[in-house]
Short mmCIF file of C-alpha atoms and ligand atoms in Angstrom, two decimals:
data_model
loop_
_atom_site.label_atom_id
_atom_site.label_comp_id
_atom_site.label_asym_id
_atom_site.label_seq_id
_atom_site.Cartn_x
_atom_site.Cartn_y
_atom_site.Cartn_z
CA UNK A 507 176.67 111.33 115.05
CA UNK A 508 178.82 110.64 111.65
CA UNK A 509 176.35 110.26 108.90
CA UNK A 510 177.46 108.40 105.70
CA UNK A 511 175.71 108.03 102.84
CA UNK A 512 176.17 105.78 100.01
CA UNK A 513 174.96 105.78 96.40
CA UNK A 514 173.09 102.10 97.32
CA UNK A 515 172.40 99.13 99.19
CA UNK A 516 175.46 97.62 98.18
CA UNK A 517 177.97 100.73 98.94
CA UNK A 518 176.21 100.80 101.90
CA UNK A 519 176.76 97.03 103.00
CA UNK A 520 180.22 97.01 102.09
CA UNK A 521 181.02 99.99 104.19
CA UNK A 522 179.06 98.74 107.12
CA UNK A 523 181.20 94.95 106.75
CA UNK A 524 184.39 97.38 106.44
CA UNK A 525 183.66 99.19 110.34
CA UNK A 526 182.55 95.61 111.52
CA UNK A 527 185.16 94.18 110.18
CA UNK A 528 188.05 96.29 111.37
CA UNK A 529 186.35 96.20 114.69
CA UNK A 530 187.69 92.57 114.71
CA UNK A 531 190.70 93.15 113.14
CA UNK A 532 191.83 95.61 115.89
CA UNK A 533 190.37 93.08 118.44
CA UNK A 534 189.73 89.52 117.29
CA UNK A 535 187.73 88.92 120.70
CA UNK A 536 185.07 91.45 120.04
CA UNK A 537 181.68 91.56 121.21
CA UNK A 538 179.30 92.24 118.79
CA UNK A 539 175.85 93.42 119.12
CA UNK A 540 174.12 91.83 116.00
CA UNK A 541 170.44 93.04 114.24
CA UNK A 542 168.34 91.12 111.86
CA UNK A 543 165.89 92.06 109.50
CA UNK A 544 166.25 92.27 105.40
CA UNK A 545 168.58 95.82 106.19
CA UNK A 546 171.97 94.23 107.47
CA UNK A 547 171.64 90.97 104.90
CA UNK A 548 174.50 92.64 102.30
CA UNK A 549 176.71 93.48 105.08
CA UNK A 550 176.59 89.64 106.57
CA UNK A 551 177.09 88.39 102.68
CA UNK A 552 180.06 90.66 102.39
CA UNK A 553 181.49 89.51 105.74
CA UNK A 554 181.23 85.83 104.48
CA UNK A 555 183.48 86.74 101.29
CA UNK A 556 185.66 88.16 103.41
CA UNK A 557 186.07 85.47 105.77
CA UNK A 558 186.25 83.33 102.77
CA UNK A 559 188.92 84.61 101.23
CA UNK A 560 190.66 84.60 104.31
CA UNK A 561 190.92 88.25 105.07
CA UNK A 562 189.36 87.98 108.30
CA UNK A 563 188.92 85.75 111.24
CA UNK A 564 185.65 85.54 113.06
CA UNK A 565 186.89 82.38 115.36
CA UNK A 566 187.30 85.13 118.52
CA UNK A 567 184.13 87.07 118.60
CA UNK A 568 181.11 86.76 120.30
CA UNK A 569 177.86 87.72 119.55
CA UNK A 570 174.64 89.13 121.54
CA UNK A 571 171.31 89.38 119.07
CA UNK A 572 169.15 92.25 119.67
CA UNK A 573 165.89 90.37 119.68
CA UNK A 574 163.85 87.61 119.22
CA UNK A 575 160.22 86.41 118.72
CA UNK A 576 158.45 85.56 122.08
CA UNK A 577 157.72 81.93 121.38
CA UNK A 578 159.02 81.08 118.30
CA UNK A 579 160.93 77.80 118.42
CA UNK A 580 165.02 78.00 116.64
CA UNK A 581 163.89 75.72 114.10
CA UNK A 582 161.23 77.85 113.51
CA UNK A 583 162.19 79.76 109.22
CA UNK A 584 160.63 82.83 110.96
CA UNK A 585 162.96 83.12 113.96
CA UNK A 586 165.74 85.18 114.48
CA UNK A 587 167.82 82.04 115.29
CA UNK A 588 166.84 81.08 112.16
CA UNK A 589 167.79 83.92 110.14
CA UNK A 590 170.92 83.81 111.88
CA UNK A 591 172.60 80.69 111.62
CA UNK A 592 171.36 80.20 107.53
CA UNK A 593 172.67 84.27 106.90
CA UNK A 594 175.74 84.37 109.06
CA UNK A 595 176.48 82.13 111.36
CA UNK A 596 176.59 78.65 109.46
CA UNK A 597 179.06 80.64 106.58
CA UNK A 598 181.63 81.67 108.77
CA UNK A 599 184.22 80.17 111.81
CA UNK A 600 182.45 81.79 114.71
CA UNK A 601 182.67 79.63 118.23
CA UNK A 602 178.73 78.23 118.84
CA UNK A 603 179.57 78.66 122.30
CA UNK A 604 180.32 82.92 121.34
CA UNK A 605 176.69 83.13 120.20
CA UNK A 606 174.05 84.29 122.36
CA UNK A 607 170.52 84.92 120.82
CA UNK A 608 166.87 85.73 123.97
CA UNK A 609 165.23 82.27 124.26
CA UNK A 610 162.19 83.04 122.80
CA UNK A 611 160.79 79.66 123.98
CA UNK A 612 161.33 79.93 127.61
CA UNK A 613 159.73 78.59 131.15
CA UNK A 614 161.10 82.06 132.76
CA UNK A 615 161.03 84.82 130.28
CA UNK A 616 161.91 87.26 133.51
CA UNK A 617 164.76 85.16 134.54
CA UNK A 618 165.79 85.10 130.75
CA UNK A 619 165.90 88.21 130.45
CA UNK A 620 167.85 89.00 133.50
CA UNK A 621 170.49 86.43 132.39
CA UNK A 622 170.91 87.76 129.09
CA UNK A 623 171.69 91.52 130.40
CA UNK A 624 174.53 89.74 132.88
CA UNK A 625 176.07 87.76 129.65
CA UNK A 626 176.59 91.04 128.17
CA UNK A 627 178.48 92.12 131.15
CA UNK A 628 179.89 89.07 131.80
CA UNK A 629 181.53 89.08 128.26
CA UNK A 630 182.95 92.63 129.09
CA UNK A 631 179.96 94.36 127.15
CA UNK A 632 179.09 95.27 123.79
CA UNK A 633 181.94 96.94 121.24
CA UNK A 634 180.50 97.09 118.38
CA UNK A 635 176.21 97.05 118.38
CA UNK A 636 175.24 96.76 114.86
CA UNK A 637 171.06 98.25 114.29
CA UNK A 638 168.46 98.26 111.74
CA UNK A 639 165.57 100.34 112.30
CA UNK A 640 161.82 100.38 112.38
CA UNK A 641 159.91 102.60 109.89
CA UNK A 642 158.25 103.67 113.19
CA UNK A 643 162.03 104.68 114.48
CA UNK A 644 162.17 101.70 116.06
CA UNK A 645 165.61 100.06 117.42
CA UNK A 646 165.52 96.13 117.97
CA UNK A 647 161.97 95.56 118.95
CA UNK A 648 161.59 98.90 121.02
CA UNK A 649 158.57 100.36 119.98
CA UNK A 650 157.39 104.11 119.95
CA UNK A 651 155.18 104.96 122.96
CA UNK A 652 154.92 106.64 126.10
CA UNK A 653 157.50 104.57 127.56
CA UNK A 654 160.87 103.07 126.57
CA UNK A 655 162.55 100.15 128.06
CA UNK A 656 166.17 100.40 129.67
CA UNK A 657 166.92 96.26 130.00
CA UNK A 658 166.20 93.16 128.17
CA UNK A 659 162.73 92.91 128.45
CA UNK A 660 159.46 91.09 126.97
CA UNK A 661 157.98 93.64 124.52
CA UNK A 662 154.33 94.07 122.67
CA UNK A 663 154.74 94.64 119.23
CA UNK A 664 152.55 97.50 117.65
CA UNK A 665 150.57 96.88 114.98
CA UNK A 666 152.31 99.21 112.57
CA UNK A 667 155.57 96.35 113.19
CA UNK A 668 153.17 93.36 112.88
CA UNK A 669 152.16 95.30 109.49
CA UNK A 670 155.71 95.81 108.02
CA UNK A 671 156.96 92.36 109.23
CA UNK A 672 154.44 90.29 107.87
CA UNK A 673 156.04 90.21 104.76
CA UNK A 674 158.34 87.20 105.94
CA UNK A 675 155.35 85.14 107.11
CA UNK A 676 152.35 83.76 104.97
CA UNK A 677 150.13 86.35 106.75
CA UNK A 678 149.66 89.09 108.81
CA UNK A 679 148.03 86.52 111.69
CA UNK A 680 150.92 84.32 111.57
CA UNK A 681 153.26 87.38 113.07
CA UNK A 682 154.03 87.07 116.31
CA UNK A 683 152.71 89.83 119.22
CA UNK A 684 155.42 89.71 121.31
CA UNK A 685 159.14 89.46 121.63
CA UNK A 686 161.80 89.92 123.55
CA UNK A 687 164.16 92.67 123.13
CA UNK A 688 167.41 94.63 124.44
CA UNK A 689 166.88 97.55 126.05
CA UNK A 690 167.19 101.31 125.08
CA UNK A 691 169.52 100.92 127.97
CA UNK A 692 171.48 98.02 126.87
CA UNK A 693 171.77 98.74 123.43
CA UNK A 694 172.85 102.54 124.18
CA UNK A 695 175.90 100.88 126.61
CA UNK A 696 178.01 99.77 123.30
CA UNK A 697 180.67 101.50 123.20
CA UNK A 698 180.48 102.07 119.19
CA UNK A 699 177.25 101.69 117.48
CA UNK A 700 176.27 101.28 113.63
CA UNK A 701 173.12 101.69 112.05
CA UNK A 702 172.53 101.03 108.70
CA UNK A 703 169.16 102.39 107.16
CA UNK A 704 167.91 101.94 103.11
CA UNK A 705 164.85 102.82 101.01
CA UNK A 706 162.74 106.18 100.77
CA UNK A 707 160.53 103.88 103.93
CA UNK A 708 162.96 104.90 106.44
CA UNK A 709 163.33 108.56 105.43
CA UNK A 710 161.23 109.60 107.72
CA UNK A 711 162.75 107.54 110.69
CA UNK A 712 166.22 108.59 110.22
CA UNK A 713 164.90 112.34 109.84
CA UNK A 714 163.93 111.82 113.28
CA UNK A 715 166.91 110.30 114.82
CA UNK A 716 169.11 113.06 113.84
CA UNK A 717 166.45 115.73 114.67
CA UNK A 718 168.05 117.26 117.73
CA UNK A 719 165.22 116.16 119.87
CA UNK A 720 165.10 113.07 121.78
CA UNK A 721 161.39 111.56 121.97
CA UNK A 722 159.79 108.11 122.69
CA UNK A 723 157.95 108.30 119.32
CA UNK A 724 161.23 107.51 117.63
CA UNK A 725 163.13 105.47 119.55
CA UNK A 726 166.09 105.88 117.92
CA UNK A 727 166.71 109.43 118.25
CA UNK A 728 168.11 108.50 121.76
CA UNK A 729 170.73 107.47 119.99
CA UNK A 730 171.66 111.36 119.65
CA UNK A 731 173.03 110.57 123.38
CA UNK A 732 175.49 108.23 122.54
CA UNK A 733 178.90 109.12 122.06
CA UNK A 734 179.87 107.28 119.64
CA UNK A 735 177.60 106.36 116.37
CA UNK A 736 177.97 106.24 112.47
CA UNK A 737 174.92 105.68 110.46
CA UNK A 738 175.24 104.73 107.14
CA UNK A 739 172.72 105.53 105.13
CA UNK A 740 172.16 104.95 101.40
CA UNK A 741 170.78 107.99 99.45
CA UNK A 742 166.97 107.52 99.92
CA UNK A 743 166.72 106.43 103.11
CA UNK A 744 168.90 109.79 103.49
CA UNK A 745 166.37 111.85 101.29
CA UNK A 746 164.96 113.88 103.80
CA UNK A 747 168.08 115.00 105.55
CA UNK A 748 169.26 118.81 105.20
C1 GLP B 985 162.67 94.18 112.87
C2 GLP B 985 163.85 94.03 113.83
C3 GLP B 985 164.74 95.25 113.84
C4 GLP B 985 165.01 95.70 112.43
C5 GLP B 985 163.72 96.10 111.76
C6 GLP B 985 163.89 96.60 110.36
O1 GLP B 985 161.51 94.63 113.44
N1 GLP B 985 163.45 93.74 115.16
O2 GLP B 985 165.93 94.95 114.54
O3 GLP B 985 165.90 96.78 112.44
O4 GLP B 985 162.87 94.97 111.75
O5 GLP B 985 163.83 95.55 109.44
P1 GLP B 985 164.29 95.63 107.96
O6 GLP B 985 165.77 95.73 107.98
O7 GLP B 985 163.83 94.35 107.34
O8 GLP B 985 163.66 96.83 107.36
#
């Protein structure tokens, strides 16, 4: 694991839109693994300024979204769609055909999720998998516990998420329960991942994933497996590191 660590949020999200974007740079068709959540905002705004001033074209790429609210319409603020298209997607001159969110309103959630694993693969699979994480270690919506998911799958949300989430709904009821997420599996085939992590709340979590132990508790310390992943951390979210 390479472990960076910047003096703030905004160090941090320019360094994280540098990796991204010279991941496109090198190859314009990409595929990019993309996370929501308040964490990767600064790197999308600095992507947009870059695209706007012309210093990168995002017209090849395609995207794959981590995760996305079991039964939340797109129109829905609260989605991940949402969030998407108003922080990203709308700003820049990505293909709408390259983007590829789960269907969290869906007839077949099964079948959904099957079909999003084979549009990874069809697309040649993830380069570049861009992650946030849980203050419970979390990675997408895979939640400590006893077990950890390898594909796509529909997910219950633990109430410690439902907690720290609520924050971007009018109240803790309104949060969804479930959601459908990529797998540890699916997120650890990327062949380069980056996870960005800020604030004294994820101390603890990031202490974890570099621990040397790999353990369902934290999710992301399977990332220790994976042969290839920079975190970039800024300095309190890196407070508890040796
Ligand atoms: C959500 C998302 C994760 C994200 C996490 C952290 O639960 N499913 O992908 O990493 O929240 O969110 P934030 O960046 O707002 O702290």
């Amino acid at each position: 694991m390479r472990i960076i660590i910047e003096k703030d949020y905004k160090a941090m999200s320019k360094k994280a839109a540098l990796i991204v974007a010279s991941q496109v740079l090198l190859k314009p068709k990409s595929v990019l693994g993309l996370a929501t959540g308040s964490t990767p905002l600064g790197m999308y705004r600095e992507l947009i300024e870059m695209y706007k001033r012309e210093e990168l074209d995002l017209s090849g790429i395609k995207t794959f979204n981590l995760d996305e609210y079991y039964q939340l319409p797109p129109d829905n603020p609260q989605s991940y769609y949402y969030f998407m298209y108003n922080n990203f997607f709308n700003h820049i001159n990505i293909k709408p055909e390259n983007i590829r969110l789960p269907k969290g309103i869906s007839q077949d959630v099964k079948r959904e999720c099957e079909e999003y694993e084979t549009a990874i693969e069809k697309a040649g699979g993830i380069d570049l998998q861009v992650l946030g994480i849980g203050e419970n270690g979390h990675i997408g919506f895979n939640e400590p516990g006893e077990h950890l998911r390898v594909q796509t799958q529909l997910i219950n949300l633990t109430d410690e998420t439902i907690n720290a989430n609520s924050r971007f709904f009018e109240s803790e009821d309104e949060v969804p329960r479930q959601a459908i997420t990529m797998g540890l599996g699916s997120i650890l085939k990327a062949r380069r991942i980056l996870l960005l992590a800020n604030g004294k709340k994820k101390a603890q979590a990031i202490k974890k994933t570099v621990s040397g132990y790999l353990t369902t508790k934290c999710p992301a310390s399977f990332l220790q497996t994976h042969p290839d992943v920079t975190l970039i951390l800024d300095k309190e979210a890196a407070s508890l590191l040796s």
